[in-house]
Coordinates of C-alpha atoms in Angstrom, one line a residue:
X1 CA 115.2 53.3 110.0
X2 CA 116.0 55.9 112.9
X3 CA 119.4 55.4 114.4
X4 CA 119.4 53.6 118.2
X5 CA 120.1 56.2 120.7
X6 CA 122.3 55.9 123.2
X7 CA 121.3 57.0 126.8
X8 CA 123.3 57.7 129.3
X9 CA 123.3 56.1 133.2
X10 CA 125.2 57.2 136.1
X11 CA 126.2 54.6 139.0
X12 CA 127.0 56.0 142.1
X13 CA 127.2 54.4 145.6
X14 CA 130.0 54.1 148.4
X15 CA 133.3 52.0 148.0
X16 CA 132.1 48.0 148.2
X17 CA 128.5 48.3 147.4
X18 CA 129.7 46.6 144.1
X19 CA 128.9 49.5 141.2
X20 CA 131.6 47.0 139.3
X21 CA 130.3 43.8 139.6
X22 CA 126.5 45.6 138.7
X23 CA 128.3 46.6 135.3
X24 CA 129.4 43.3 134.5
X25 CA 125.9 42.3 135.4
X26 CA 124.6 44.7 132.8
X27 CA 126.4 44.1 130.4
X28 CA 126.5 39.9 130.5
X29 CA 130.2 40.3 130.5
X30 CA 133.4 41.4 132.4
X31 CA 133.8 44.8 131.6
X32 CA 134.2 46.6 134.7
X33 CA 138.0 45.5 136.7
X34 CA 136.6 44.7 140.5
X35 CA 139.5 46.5 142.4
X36 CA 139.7 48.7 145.4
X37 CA 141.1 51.5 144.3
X38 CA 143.9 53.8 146.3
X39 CA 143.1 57.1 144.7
X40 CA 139.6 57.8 145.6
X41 CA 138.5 61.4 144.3
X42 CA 134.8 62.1 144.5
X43 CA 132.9 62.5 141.5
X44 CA 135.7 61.1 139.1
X45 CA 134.3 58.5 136.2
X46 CA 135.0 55.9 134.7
X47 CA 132.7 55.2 131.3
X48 CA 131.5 52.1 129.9
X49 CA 129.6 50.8 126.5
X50 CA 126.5 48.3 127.1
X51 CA 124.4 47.1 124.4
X52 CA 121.4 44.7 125.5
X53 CA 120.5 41.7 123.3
X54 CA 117.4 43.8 121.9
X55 CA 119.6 46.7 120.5
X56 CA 119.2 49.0 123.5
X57 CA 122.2 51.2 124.3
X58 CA 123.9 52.9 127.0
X59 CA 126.8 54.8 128.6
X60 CA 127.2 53.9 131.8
X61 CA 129.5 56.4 134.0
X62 CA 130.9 54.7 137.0
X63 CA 131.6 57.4 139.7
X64 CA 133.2 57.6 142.7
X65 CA 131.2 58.7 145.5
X66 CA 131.6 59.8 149.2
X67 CA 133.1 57.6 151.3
X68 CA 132.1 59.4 154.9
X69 CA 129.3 61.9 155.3
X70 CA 131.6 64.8 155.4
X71 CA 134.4 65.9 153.0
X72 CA 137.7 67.3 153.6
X73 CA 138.5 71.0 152.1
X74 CA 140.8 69.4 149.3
X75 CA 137.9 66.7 148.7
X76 CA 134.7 69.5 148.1
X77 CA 137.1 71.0 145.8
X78 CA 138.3 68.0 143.6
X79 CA 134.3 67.4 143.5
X80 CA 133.7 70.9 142.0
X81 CA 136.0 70.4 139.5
X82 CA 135.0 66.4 138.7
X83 CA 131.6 67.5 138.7
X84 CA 131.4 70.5 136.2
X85 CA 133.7 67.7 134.0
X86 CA 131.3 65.1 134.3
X87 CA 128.3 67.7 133.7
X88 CA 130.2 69.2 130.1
X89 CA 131.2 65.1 129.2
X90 CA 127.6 64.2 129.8
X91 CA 126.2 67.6 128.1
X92 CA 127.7 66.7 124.8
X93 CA 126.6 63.2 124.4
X94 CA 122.9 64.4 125.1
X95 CA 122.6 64.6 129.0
X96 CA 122.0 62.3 132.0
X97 CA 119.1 60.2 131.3
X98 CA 119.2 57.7 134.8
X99 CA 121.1 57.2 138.2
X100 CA 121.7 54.1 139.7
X101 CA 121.8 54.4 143.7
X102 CA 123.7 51.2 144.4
X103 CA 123.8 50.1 147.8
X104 CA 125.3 46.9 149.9
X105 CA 122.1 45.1 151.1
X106 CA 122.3 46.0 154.7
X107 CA 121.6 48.7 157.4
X108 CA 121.0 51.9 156.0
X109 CA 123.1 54.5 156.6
X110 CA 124.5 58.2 157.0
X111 CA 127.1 57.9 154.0
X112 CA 124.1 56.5 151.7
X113 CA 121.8 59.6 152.5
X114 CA 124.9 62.0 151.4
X115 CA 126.1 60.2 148.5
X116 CA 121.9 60.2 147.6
X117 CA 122.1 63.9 148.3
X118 CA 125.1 64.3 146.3
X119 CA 124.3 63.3 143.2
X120 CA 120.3 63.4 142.7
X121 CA 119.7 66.6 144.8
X122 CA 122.8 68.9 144.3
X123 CA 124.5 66.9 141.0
X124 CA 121.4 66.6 138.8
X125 CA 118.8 68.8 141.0
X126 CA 116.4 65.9 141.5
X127 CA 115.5 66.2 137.6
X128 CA 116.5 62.7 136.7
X129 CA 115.1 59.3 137.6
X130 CA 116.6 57.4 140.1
X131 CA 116.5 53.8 140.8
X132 CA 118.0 52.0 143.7
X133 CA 120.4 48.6 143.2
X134 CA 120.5 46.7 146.7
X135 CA 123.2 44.2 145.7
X136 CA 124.3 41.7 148.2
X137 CA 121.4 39.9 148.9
X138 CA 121.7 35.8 147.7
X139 CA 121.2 34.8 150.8
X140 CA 117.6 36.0 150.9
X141 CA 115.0 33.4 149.9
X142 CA 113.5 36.0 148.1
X143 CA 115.4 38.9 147.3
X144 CA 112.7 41.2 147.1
X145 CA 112.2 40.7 151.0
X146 CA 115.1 42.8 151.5
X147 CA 113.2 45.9 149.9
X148 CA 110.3 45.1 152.2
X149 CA 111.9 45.3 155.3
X150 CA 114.0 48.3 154.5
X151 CA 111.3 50.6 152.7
X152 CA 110.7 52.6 156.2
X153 CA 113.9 53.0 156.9
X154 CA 114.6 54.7 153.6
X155 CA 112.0 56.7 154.1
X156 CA 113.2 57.7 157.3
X157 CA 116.8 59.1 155.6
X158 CA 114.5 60.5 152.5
X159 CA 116.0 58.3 150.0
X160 CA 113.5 58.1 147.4
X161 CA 113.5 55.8 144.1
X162 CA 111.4 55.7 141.0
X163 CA 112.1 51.9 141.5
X164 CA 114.4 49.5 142.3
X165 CA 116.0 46.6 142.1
X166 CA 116.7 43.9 145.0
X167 CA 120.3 41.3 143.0
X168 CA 122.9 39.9 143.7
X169 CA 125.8 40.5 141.2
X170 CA 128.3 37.8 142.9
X171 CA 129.3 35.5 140.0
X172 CA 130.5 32.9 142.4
X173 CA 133.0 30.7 140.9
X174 CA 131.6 27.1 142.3
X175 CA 128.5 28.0 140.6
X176 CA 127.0 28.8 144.0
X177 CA 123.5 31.6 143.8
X178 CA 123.8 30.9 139.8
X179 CA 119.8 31.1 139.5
X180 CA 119.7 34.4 141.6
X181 CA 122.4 35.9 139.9
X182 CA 120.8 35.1 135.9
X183 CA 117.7 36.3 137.7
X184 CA 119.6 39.4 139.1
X185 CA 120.3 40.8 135.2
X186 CA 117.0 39.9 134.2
X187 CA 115.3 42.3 136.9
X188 CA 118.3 44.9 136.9
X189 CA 118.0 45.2 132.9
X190 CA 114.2 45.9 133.1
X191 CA 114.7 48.4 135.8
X192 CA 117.2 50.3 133.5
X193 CA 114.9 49.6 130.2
X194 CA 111.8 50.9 131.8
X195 CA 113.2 53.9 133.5
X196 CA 115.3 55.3 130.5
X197 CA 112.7 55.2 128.1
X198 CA 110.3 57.3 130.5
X199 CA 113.2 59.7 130.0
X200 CA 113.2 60.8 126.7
X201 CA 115.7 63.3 126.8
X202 CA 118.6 63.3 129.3
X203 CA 119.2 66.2 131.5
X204 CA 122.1 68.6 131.0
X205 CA 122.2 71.1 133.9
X206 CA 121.5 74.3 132.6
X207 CA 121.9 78.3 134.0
X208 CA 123.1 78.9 137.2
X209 CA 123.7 74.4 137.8
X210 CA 127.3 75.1 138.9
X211 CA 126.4 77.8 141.7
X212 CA 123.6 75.6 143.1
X213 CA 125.8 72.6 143.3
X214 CA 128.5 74.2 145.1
X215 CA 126.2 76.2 147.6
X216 CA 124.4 72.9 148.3
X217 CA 127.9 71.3 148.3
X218 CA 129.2 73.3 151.2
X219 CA 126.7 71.4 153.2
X220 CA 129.2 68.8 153.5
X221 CA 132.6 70.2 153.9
X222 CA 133.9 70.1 157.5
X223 CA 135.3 73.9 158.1
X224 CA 134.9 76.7 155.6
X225 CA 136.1 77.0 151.7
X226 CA 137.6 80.4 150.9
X227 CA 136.1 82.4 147.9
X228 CA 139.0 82.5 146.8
X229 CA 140.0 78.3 146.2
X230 CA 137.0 78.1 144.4
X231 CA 137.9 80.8 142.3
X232 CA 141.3 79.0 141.7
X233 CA 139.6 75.5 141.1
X234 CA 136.9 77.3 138.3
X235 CA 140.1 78.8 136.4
X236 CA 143.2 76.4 136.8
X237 CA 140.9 72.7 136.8
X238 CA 137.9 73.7 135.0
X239 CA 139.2 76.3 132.5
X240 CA 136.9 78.9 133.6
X241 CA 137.4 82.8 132.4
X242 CA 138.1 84.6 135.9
X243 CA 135.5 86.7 135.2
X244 CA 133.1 84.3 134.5
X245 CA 134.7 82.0 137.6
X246 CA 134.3 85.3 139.9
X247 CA 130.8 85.9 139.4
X248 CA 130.3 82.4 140.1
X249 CA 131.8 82.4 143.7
X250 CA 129.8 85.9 144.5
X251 CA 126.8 84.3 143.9
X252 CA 127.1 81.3 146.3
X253 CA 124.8 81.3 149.0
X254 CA 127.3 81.3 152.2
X255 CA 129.2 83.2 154.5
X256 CA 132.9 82.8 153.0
X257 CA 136.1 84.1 153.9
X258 CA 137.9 86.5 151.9

């Protein structure tokens, strides 16, 4: 009998879009802890172990996102570093096979097209399926609606999905939405099922990954990175060679300060 494979899913979305409470969803239990948390550092993980009923498995990597459209200097560089971790964790348990987008049903927004950006364009280079989790949305009659009404908006910001998935993940104590939300891990464990099959094996970055993601990166940083920080970051966080970390920054596509 061939051993069960585990695949590997990466949630991502702003702070309150509910990435924990779409865990415990998953999973049928509380394994996520639904706090805000102080120390927000972009592209830091938390990882979790989901098995289905029917023997399916899966790591799911909860990451922190952006919480504004732009980052800080400090910020693009603790996301260098976070992502070339998360990259080499992922890498050795046989790559990224899914991203969950999850968003707050609502208004689309700036922040949602970067964090989008962020991790399917410049963290996995649009080489991964992607499907979108709209949480938030019991009071729809039918939450589907809200996909409906909202599909030419995203279209308008370029957020694009291999499919979706229109929940709510609020286990109400008084029992309130209890239909929607049993309904909610039904359609949001298909979604994931469906999609991470297609995949069959999971993307690991490969040559020349870490340049591209910081030279797309730079996009979003308000003022200009040195050559030289990056540098720093690739040897002191990420354990880079200098050498190796040097040639690096001399390939990134920008005008950089000495």
């Amino acid at each position: 009998m061939a051993p069960v494979l585990t695949r590997n899913v990466v949630i991502f979305g702003e702070t309150g879009a509910g990435k924990s409470s779409v865990i415990n969803l998953l999973a049928g239990q509380e394994i996520a802890h639904i706090s805000p948390d102080s120390h927000r550092c972009t592209l830091h993980w938390t990882e979790y172990q989901i098995t289905f009923e029917n023997g399916s498995r899966y790591k799911v990597f909860d990451t922190v996102g952006l919480e504004e459209p732009r980052l800080q200097t400090g910020e693009y560089l603790s996301a260098i570093s976070n992502a070339y971790g998360l990259i080499n964790t992922l890498k050795e348990r046989g790559g990224v096979n899914l991203l969950l987008f999850c968003i707050r049903g609502g208004r689309v927004t700036a922040t949602m097209q970067s964090n989008y950006r962020l991790f399917f364009e410049f963290l996995c280079e649009e080489k991964v399926p992607l499907a979108l989790v709209v949480t938030n949305l019991e009071r729809e009659l039918r939450m589907e609606d809200w996909y409906t009404r909202n599909m030419s908006y995203l279209e308008k910001y370029n957020i694009r999905s291999a499919g979706h998935a229109c929940i709510t993940a609020a286990n109400l104590l008084d029992g309130r939405h209890r239909d929607k939300y049993d309904e909610s891990r039904g359609i949001l464990r298909r979604v994931v099922e469906v999609h991470c099959n297609a995949s069959m094996e999971g993307w690991t970055g490969g040559q020349g990954w870490l340049t591209s993601f910081i030279s797309k990166l730079v996009e979003f940083v308000v003022g200009r990175p040195k050559k030289t920080d990056i540098i720093g970051v690739l040897t002191k966080r990420c354990g880079m060679a200098k050498e190796v970390a040097q040639q690096v920054a001399q390939h990134i596509k920008y005008e950089n300060q000495s």
